[in-house]
Coordinates of C-alpha atoms and ligand atoms in Angstrom, one line a residue:
X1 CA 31.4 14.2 0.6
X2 CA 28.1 14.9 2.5
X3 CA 27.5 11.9 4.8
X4 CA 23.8 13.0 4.2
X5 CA 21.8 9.6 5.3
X6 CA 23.4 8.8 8.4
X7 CA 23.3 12.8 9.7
X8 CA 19.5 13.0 8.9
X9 CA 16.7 13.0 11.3
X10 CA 15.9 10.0 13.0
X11 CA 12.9 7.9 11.6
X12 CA 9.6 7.2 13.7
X13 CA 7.0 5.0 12.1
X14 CA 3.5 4.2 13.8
X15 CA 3.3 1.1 15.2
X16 CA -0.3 -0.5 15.0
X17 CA 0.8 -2.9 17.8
X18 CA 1.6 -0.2 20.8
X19 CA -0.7 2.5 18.4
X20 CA 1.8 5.0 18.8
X21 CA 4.1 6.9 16.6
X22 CA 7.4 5.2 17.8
X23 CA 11.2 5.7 17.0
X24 CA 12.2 2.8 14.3
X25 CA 15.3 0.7 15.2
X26 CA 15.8 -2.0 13.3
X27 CA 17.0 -5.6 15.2
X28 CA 20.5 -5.4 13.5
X29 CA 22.0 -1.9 12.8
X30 CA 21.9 -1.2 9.3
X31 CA 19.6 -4.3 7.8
X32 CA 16.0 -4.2 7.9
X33 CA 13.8 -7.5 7.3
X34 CA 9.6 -6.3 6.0
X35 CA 7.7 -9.1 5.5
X36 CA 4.2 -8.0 3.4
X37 CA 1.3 -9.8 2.9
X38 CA 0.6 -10.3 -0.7
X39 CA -2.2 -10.9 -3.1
X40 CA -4.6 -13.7 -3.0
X41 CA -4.4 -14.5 -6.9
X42 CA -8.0 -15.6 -7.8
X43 CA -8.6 -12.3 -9.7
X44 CA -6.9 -9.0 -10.8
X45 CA -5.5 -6.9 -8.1
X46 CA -7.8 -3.6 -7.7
X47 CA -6.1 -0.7 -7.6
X48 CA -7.2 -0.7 -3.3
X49 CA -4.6 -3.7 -3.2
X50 CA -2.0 -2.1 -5.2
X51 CA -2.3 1.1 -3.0
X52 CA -0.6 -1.3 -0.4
X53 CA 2.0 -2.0 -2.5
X54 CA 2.8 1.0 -3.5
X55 CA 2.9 1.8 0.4
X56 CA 5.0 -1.4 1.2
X57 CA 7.6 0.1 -2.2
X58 CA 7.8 3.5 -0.6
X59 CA 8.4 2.6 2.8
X60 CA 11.1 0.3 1.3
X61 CA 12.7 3.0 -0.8
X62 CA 12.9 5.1 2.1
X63 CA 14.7 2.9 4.0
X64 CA 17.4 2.3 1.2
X65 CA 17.2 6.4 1.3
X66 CA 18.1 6.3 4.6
X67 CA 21.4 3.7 4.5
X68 CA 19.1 0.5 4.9
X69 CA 19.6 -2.3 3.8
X70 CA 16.3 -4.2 2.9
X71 CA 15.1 -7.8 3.1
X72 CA 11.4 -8.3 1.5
X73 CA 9.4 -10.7 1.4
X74 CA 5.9 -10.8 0.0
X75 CA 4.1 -13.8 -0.3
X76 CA 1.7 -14.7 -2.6
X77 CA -1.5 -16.6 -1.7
X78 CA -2.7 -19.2 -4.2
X79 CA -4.0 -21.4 -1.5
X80 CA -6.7 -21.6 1.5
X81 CA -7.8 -18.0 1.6
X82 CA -12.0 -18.4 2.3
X83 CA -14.5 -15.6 1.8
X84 CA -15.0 -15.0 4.8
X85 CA -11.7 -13.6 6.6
X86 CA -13.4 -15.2 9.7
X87 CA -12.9 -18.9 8.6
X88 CA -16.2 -19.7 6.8
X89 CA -17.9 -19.5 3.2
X90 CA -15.7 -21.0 0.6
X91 CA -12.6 -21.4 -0.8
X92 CA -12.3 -18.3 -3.4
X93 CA -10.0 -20.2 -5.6
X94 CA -12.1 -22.8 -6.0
X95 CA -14.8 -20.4 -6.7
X96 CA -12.9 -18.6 -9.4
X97 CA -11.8 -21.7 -10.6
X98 CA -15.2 -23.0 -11.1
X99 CA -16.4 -20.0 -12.4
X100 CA -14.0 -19.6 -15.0
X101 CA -13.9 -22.9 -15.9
X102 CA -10.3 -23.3 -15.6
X103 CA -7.6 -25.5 -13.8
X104 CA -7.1 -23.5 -10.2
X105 CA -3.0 -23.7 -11.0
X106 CA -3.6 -22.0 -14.2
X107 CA -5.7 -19.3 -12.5
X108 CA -2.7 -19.0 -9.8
X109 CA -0.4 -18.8 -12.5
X110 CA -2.1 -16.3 -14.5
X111 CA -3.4 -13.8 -11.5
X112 CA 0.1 -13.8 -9.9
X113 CA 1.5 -12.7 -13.4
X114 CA -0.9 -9.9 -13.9
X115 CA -0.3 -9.0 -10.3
X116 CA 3.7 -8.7 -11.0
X117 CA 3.1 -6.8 -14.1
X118 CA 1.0 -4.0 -12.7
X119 CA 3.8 -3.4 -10.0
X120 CA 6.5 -3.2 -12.3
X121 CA 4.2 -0.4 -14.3
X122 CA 3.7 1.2 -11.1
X123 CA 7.6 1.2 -10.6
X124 CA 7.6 -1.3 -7.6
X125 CA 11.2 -2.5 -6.6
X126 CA 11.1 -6.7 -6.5
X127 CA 10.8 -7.8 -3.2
X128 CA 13.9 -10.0 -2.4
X129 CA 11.9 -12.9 -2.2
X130 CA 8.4 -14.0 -3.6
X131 CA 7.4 -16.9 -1.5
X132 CA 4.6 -18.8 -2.5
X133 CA 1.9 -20.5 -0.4
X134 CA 1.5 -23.9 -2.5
X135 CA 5.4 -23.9 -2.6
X136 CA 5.3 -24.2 1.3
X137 CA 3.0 -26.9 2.0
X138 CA 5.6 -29.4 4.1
X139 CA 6.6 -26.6 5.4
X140 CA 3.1 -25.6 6.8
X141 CA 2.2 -29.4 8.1
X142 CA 5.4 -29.2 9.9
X143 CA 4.5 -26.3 11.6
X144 CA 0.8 -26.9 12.2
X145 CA 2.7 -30.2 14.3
X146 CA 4.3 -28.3 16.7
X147 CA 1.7 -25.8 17.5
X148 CA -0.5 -29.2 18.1
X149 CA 2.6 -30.5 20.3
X150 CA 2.1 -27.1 22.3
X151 CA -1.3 -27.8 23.1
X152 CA -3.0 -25.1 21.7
X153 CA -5.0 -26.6 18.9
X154 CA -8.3 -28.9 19.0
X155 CA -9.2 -31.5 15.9
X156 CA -13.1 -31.3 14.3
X157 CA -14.5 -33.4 11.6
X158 CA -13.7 -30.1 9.5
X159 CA -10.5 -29.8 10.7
X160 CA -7.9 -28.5 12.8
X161 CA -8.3 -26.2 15.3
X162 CA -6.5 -22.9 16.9
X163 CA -8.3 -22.6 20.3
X164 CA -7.2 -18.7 21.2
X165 CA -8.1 -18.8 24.4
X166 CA -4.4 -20.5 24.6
X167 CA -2.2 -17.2 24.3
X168 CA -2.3 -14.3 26.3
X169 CA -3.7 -11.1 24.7
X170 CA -5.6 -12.7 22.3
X171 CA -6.3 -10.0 19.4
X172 CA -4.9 -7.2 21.1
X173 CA -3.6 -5.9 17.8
X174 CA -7.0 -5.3 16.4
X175 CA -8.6 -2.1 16.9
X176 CA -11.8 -4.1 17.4
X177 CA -12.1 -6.5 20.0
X178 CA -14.2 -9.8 18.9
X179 CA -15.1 -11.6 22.4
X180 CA -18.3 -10.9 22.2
X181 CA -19.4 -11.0 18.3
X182 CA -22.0 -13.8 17.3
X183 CA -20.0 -16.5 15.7
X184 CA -20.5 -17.1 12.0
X185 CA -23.1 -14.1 11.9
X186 CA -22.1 -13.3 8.0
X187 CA -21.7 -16.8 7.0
X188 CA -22.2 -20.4 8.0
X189 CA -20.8 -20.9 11.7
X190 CA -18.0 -24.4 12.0
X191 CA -20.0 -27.1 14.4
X192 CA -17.9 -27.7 17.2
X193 CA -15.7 -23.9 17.3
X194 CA -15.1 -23.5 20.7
X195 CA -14.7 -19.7 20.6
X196 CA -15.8 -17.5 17.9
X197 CA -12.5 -16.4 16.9
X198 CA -11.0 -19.7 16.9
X199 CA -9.3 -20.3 13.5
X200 CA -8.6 -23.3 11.0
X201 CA -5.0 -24.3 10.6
X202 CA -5.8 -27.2 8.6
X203 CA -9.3 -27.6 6.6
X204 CA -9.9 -31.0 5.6
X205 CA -11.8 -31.8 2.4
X206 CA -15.2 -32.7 2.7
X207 CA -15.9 -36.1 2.4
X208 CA -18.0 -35.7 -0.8
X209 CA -16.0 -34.2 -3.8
X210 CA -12.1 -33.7 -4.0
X211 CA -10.6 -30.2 -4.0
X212 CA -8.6 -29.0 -7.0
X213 CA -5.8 -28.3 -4.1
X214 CA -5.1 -30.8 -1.3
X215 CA -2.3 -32.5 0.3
X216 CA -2.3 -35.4 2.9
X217 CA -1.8 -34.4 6.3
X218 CA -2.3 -35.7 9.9
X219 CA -5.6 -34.5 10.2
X220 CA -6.8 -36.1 6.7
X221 CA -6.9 -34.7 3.1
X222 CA -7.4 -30.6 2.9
X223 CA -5.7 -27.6 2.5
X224 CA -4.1 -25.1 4.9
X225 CA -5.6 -22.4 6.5
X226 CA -5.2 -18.7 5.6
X227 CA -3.2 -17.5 8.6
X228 CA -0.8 -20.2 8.5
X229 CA 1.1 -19.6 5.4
X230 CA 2.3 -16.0 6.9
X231 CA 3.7 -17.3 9.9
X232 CA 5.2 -19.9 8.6
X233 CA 7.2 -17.9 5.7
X234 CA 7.8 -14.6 7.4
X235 CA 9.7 -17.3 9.9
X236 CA 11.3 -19.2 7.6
X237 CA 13.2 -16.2 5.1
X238 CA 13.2 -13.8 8.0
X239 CA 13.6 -15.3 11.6
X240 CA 11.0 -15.4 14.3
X241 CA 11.6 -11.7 15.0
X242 CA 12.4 -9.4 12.3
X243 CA 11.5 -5.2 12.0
X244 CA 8.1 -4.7 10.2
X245 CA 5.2 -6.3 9.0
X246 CA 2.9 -4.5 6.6
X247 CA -0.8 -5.4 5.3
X248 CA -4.1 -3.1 4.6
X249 CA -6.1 -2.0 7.5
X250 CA -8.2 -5.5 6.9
X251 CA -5.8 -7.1 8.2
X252 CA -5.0 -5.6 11.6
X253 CA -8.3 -7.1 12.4
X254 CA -8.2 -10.9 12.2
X255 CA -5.4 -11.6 9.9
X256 CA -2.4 -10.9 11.6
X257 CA -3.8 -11.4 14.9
X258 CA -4.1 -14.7 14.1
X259 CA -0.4 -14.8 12.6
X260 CA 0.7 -13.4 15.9
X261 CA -1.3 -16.0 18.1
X262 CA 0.7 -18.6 15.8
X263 CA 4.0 -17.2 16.2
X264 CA 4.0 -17.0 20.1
X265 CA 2.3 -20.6 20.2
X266 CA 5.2 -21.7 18.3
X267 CA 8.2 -19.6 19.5
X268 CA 7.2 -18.6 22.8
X269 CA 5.6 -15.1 24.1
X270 CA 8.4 -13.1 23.4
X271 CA 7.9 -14.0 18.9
X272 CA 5.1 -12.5 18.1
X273 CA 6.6 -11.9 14.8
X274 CA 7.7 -8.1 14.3
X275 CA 7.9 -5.3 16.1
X276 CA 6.3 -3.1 14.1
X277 CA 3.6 -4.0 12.5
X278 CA 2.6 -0.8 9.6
X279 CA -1.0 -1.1 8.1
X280 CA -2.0 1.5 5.2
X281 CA -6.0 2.7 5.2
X282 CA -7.9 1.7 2.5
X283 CA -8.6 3.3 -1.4
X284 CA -12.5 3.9 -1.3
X285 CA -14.6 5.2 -4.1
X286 CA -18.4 6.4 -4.4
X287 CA -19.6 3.0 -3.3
X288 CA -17.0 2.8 -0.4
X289 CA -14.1 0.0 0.7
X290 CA -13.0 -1.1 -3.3
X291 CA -13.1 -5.2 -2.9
X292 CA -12.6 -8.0 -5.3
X293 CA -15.4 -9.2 -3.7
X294 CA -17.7 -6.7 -4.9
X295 CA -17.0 -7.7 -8.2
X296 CA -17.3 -4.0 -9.6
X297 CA -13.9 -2.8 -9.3
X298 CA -11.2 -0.3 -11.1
X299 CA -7.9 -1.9 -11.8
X300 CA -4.4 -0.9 -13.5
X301 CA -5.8 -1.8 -17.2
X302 CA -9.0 -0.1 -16.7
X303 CA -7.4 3.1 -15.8
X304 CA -4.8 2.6 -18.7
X305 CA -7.5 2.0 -21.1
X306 CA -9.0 5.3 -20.1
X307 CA -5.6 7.3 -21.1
X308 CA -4.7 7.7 -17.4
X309 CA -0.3 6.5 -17.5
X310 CA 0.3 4.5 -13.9
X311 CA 2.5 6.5 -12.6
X312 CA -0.2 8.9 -11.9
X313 CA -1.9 5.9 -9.8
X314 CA 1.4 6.3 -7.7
X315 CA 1.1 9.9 -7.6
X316 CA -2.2 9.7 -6.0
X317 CA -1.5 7.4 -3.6
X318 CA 1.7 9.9 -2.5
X319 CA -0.4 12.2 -1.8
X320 CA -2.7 10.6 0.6
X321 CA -0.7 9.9 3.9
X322 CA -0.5 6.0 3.6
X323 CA -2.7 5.9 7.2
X324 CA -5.5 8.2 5.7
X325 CA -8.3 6.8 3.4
X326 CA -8.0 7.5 0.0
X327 CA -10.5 8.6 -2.4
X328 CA -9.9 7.3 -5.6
X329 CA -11.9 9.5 -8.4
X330 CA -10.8 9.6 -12.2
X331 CA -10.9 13.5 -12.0
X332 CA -8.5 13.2 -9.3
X333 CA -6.4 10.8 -11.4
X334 CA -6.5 13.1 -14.3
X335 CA -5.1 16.0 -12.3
X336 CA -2.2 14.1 -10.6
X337 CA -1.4 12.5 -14.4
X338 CA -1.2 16.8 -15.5
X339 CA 0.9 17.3 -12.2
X340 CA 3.5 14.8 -12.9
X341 CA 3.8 16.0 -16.7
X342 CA 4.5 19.4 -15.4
X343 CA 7.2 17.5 -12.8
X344 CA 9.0 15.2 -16.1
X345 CA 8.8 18.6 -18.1
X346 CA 10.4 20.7 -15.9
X347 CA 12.9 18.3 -15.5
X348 CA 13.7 18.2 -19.0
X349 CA 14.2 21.7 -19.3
X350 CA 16.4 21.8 -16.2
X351 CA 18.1 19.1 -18.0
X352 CA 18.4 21.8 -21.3
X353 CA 20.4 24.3 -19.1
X354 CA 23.0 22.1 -18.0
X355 CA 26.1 22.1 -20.7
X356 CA 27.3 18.8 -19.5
X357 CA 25.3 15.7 -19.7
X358 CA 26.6 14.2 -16.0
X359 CA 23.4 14.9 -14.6
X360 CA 21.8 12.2 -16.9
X361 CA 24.2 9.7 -15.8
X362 CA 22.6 9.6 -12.5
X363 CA 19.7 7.6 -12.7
X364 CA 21.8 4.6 -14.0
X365 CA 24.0 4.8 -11.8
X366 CA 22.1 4.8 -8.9
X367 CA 20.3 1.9 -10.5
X368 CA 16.7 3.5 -11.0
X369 CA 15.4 0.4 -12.7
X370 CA 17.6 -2.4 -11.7
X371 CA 14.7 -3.3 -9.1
X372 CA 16.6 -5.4 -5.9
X373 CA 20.1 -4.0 -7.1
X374 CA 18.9 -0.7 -5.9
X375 CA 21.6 1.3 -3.3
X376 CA 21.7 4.3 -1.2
X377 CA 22.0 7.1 -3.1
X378 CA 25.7 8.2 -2.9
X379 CA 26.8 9.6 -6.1
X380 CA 23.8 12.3 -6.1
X381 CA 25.3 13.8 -3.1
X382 CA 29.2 13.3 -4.1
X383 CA 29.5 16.8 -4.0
X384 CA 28.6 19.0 -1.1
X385 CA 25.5 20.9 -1.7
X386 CA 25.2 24.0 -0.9
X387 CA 23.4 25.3 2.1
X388 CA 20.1 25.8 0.0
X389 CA 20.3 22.2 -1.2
X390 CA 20.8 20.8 2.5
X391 CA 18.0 22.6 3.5
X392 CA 15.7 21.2 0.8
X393 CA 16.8 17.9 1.2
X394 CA 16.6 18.5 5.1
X395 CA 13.0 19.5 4.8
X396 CA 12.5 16.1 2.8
X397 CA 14.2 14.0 4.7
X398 CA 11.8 15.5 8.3
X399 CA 8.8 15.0 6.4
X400 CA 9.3 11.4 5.4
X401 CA 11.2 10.2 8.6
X402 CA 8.3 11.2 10.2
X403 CA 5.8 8.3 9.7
X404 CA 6.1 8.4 5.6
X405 CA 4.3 11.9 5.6
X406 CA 4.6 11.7 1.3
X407 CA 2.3 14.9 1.0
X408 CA 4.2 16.5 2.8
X409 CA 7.5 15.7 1.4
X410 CA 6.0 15.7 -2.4
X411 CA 5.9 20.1 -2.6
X412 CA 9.8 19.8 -1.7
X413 CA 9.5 18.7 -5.3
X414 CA 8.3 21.5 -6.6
X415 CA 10.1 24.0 -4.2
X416 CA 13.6 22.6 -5.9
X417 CA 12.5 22.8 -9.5
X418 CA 11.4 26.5 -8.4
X419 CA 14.2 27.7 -5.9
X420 CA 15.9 31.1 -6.7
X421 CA 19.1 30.2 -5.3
X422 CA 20.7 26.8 -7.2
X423 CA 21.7 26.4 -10.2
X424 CA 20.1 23.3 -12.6
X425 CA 22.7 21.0 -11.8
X426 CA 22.3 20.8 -8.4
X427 CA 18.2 20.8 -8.6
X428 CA 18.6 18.0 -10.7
X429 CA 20.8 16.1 -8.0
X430 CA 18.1 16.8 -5.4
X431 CA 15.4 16.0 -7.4
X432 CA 16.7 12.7 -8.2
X433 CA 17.9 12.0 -4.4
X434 CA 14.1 12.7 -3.7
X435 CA 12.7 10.5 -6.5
X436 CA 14.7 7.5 -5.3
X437 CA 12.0 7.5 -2.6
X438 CA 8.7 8.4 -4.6
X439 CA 9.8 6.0 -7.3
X440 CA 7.9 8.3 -9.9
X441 CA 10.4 8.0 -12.7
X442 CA 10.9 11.5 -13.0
X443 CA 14.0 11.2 -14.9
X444 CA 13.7 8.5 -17.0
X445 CA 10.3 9.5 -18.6
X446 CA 9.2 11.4 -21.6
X447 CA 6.6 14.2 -21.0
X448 CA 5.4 12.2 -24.1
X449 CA 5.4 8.4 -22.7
X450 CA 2.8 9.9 -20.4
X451 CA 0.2 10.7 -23.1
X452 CA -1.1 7.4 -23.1
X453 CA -3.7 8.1 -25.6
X454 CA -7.9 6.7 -23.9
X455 CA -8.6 3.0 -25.9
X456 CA -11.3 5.1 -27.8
X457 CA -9.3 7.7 -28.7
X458 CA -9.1 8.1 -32.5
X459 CA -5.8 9.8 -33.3
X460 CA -2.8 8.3 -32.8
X461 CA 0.3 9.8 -30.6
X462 CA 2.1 11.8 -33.2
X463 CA -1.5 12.9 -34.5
X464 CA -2.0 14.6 -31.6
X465 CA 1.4 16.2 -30.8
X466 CA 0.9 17.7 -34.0
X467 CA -2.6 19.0 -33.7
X468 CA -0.9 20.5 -30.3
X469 CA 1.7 22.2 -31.9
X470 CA -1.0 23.7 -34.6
X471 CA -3.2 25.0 -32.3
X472 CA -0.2 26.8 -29.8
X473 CA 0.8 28.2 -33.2
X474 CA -3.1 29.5 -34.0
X475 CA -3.0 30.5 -30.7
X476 CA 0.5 32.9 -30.8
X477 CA -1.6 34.1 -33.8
X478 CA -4.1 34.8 -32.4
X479 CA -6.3 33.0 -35.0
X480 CA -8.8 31.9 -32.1
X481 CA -11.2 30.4 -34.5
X482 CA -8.9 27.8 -35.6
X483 CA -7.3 27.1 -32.1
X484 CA -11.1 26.3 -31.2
X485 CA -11.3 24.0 -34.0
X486 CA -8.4 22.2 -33.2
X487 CA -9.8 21.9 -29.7
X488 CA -12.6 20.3 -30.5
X489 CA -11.1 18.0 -33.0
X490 CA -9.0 17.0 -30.3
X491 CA -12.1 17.0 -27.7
X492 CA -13.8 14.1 -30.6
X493 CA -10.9 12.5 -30.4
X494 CA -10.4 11.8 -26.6
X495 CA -8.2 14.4 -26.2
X496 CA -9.2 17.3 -23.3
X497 CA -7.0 20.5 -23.1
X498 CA -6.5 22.3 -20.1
X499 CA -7.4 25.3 -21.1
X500 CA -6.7 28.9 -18.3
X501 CA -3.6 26.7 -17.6
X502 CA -0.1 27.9 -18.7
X503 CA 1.7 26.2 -20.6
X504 CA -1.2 26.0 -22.7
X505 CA -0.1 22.2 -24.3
X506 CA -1.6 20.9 -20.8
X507 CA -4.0 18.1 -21.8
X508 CA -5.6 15.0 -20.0
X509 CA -7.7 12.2 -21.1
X510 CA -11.1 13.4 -21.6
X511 CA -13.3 11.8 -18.6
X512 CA -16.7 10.5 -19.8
Ligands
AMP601 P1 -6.0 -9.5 -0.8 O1 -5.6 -9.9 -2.2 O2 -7.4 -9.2 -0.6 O3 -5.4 -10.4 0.2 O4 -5.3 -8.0 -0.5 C1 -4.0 -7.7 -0.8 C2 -3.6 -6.4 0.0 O5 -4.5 -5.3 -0.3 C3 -3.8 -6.6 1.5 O6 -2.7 -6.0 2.2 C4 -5.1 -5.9 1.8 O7 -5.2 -5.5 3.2 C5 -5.0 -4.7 0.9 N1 -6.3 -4.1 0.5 C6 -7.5 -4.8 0.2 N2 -8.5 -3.9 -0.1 C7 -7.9 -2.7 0.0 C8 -8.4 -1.3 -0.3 N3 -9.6 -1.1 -0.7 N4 -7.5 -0.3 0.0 C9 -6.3 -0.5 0.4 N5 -5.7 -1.7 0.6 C10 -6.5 -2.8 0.4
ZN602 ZN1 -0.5 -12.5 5.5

């Protein structure tokens, strides 16, 4: 049996904290504990946020790949998030809670739902562990005590208080250092802040009006500040020094250097949390940084509705190195969606040229879809491979050990469904080693489960599969006339066909 994981190459990830490209080792041998910061639930996720998770998923899966076993945790925040990172403006719960004229738990409720559906239809494994802010309220207070106890806090009329002039290296995650920024110069600045990046731990309720959301505490009725619930969860479920700690570049910023200021205040210098802390660059389209709080965002449904299967979402974001930005287009969509059909077809007909069905027993058995029951990959690589495969799988395995380079890894894909050299059994036993890691499905799908047809679109499925079939006839025929006027039949009905590419029953949603 080839022993592959534990011969490959060793992994180095980039570490935002020392901002170099370091070796990854985690704390205990062969466990490793990610905390991720998760959605704030006041809206839909945009597809920006759920390039994160699709990040957080691979990076997971590659570390399964790899012999790992994985703890997750991603929390979810349905509490104390402002809108202003920088600890002013309002609470954006409230706000949508106000604005939709509905109870701020049912909003919670309903956003965290949506948010757990589109990962599953983007084929992200469950995290071990959801962990929810409002869940961890005592747990917070408690917390917020000792970091008072420690001296580090100061008490307002608004509430309290982390003074960071209190830990050393202050921010020094952050690529941009804050000292000297003008205090509250996007939104109203706190009375009384002794430093501008001093942050709330606790926020107590103005004395006029009740919140939706508050809980008694030593400093008075309120609600819990942002940064808290992180520390205080990735501590709990994962210990006060665990391997990585993943967000979006947003983050890096303010975020979690305000987690890390908590953590050391709490546990001593040496906690600052994790030791490698991972960020992934933002999705930006035509009108730059995609944000909820821009209001004019894409999201999973809206590329759904337009024909466009998810998968393709979580081809696109493969193919940007998660550290890179990402330009999101729909014509860029459209072509990853016709890449991965030609990926789930050629896989089918590799499939076709194998007499026994083993191969299809794979997926199963290495529990594609059984989310946190997922295990290292043994049974593809039962037997040895030959010295082809290795070097294939080799090639993979450099490319993603080396800081998650996906684009890179992604044409070893391609190279295995094309090699010379092995025979179909043993592509489809790479091939489904490698799609442990991209999580694209590649076995279990239909070429036609990815013909989601657009909302508009007038014909249904098996319409168009048989207008397909009609026209590749007309076209053997060479009865041109009536190929074009199933093409445009098809063209009225949402239906765009890729014509000049082989095989000619390419089609995509057609982009208006
Ligand atoms: P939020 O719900 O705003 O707290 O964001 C959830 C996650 O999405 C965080 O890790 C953010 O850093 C990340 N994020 C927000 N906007 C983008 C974007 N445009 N591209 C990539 N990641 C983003
Ligand atoms: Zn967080």
């Amino acid at each position: 049996m080839t022993e592959y994981a534990n011969k490959g190459t060793q992994i180095r990830f980039f570490n935002s904290m020392t901002r170099r490209i370091e070796v990854f080792k985690p704390i205990c041998d062969d466990q490793t504990r990610i905390y991720s910061c998760g959605p704030t639930v006041y809206n839909y996720a945009h597809i920006g946020n759920l390039r994160a998770y699709v990040f957080t998923d691979t990076l997971r899966r590659f570390l399964n790949w790899k012999g790992q076993t994985v703890t997750h945790v991603i929390n979810i925040t349905d509490v104390g998030h402002l809108t202003s990172d920088e600890d002013a403006g309002e609470d954006k719960m409230e706000l949508a809670s106000q604005s939709m004229e509905k109870d701020i738990w049912q909003i919670a409720e309903y956003f965290t739902q949506a948010f757990k559906s589109d990962l599953s239809q983007l084929n992200v494994l469950r995290p071990t562990l959801w962990s929810t802010a409002t869940d961890h309220i005592h747990d917070m207070i408690a917390f917020a005590r000792v970091l008072e106890d420690s001296g580090v806090t100061y008490e307002l009329a608004t509430g309290l208080y982390f003074d960071t002039t209190k830990v050393p290296n202050y921010g020094s995650l952050a690529l941009t250092p804050r000292e000297g920024q003008e205090e509250g110069a996007r939104v109203d600045p706190i009375a009384g802040k002794r430093n501008a990046t001093d942050f709330a731990i606790w926020r107590r309720s103005p004395s006029e009006g009740k919140r939706q959301m508050e809980w008694l505490s030593p400093w008075g009725p309120g609600a819990p500040g942002w940064h808290l619930e992180c520390s205080v969860m990735s501590m709990k479920y994962l210990g006060s020094r665990f391997d990585i700690h993943t967000g979006g570049i947003d983050h890096r910023e303010i975020h979690h250097c305000n987690e890390i200021a908590q953590n050391q205040a709490y546990a001593g210098h040496a906690h600052s949390g994790a030791n490698g802390w991972m960020h992934n660059n933002f999705l930006i389209d035509r009108s730059g940084k995609m944000s909820k709080s821009k209001g004019d965002f894409s999201t999973l449904s809206s590329l759904i509705a337009r024909g466009i299967h998810p998968l393709a979402f979580r081809l696109m974001c493969l193919s940007t190195h998660y550290r890179s930005e990402l330009e999101f287009s729909i014509e860029t969509l459209a072509g990853q969606l016709v890449r991965l059909k030609r990926l789930v077809g050629a896989i089918s007909s590799l499939s076709q040229q194998v007499e026994s069905d083993s191969w299809m027993r794979i997926p199963a058995e290495l529990g594609f879809s059984s989310g946190a029951a997922f295990t290292y990959p043994r049974t593809v690589l039962e037997q040895k491979l030959s010295p082809h495969g290795e070097k294939l799988l080799d090639g993979f395995d450099r490319e993603m050990s080396e800081d998650l380079m996906t684009p890179r890894a992604l044409p070893f894909l391609d190279e295995t469904i094309n090699h010379g050299q092995l025979c179909a059994e043993e592509k489809l036993r790479i091939l489904a080693s490698m799609d442990l890691v991209f999580g694209l499905k590649l076995f279990e799908t239909r070429r036609c489960d990815l013909a989601l047809r657009p909302k508009d679109a007038s014909l249904s499925a098996s319409e168009v599969e048989v207008l397909l079939e009609q026209r590749q006839q007309s076209r053997r025929a060479k009865d041109f006339s009536n190929a074009d006027a199933i093409r445009n039949r098809l063209h009225a009905a949402g239906i765009e066909m890729m014509d000049g590419q082989e095989p000619s029953w390419e089609w995509r949603p057609l982009l208006r």
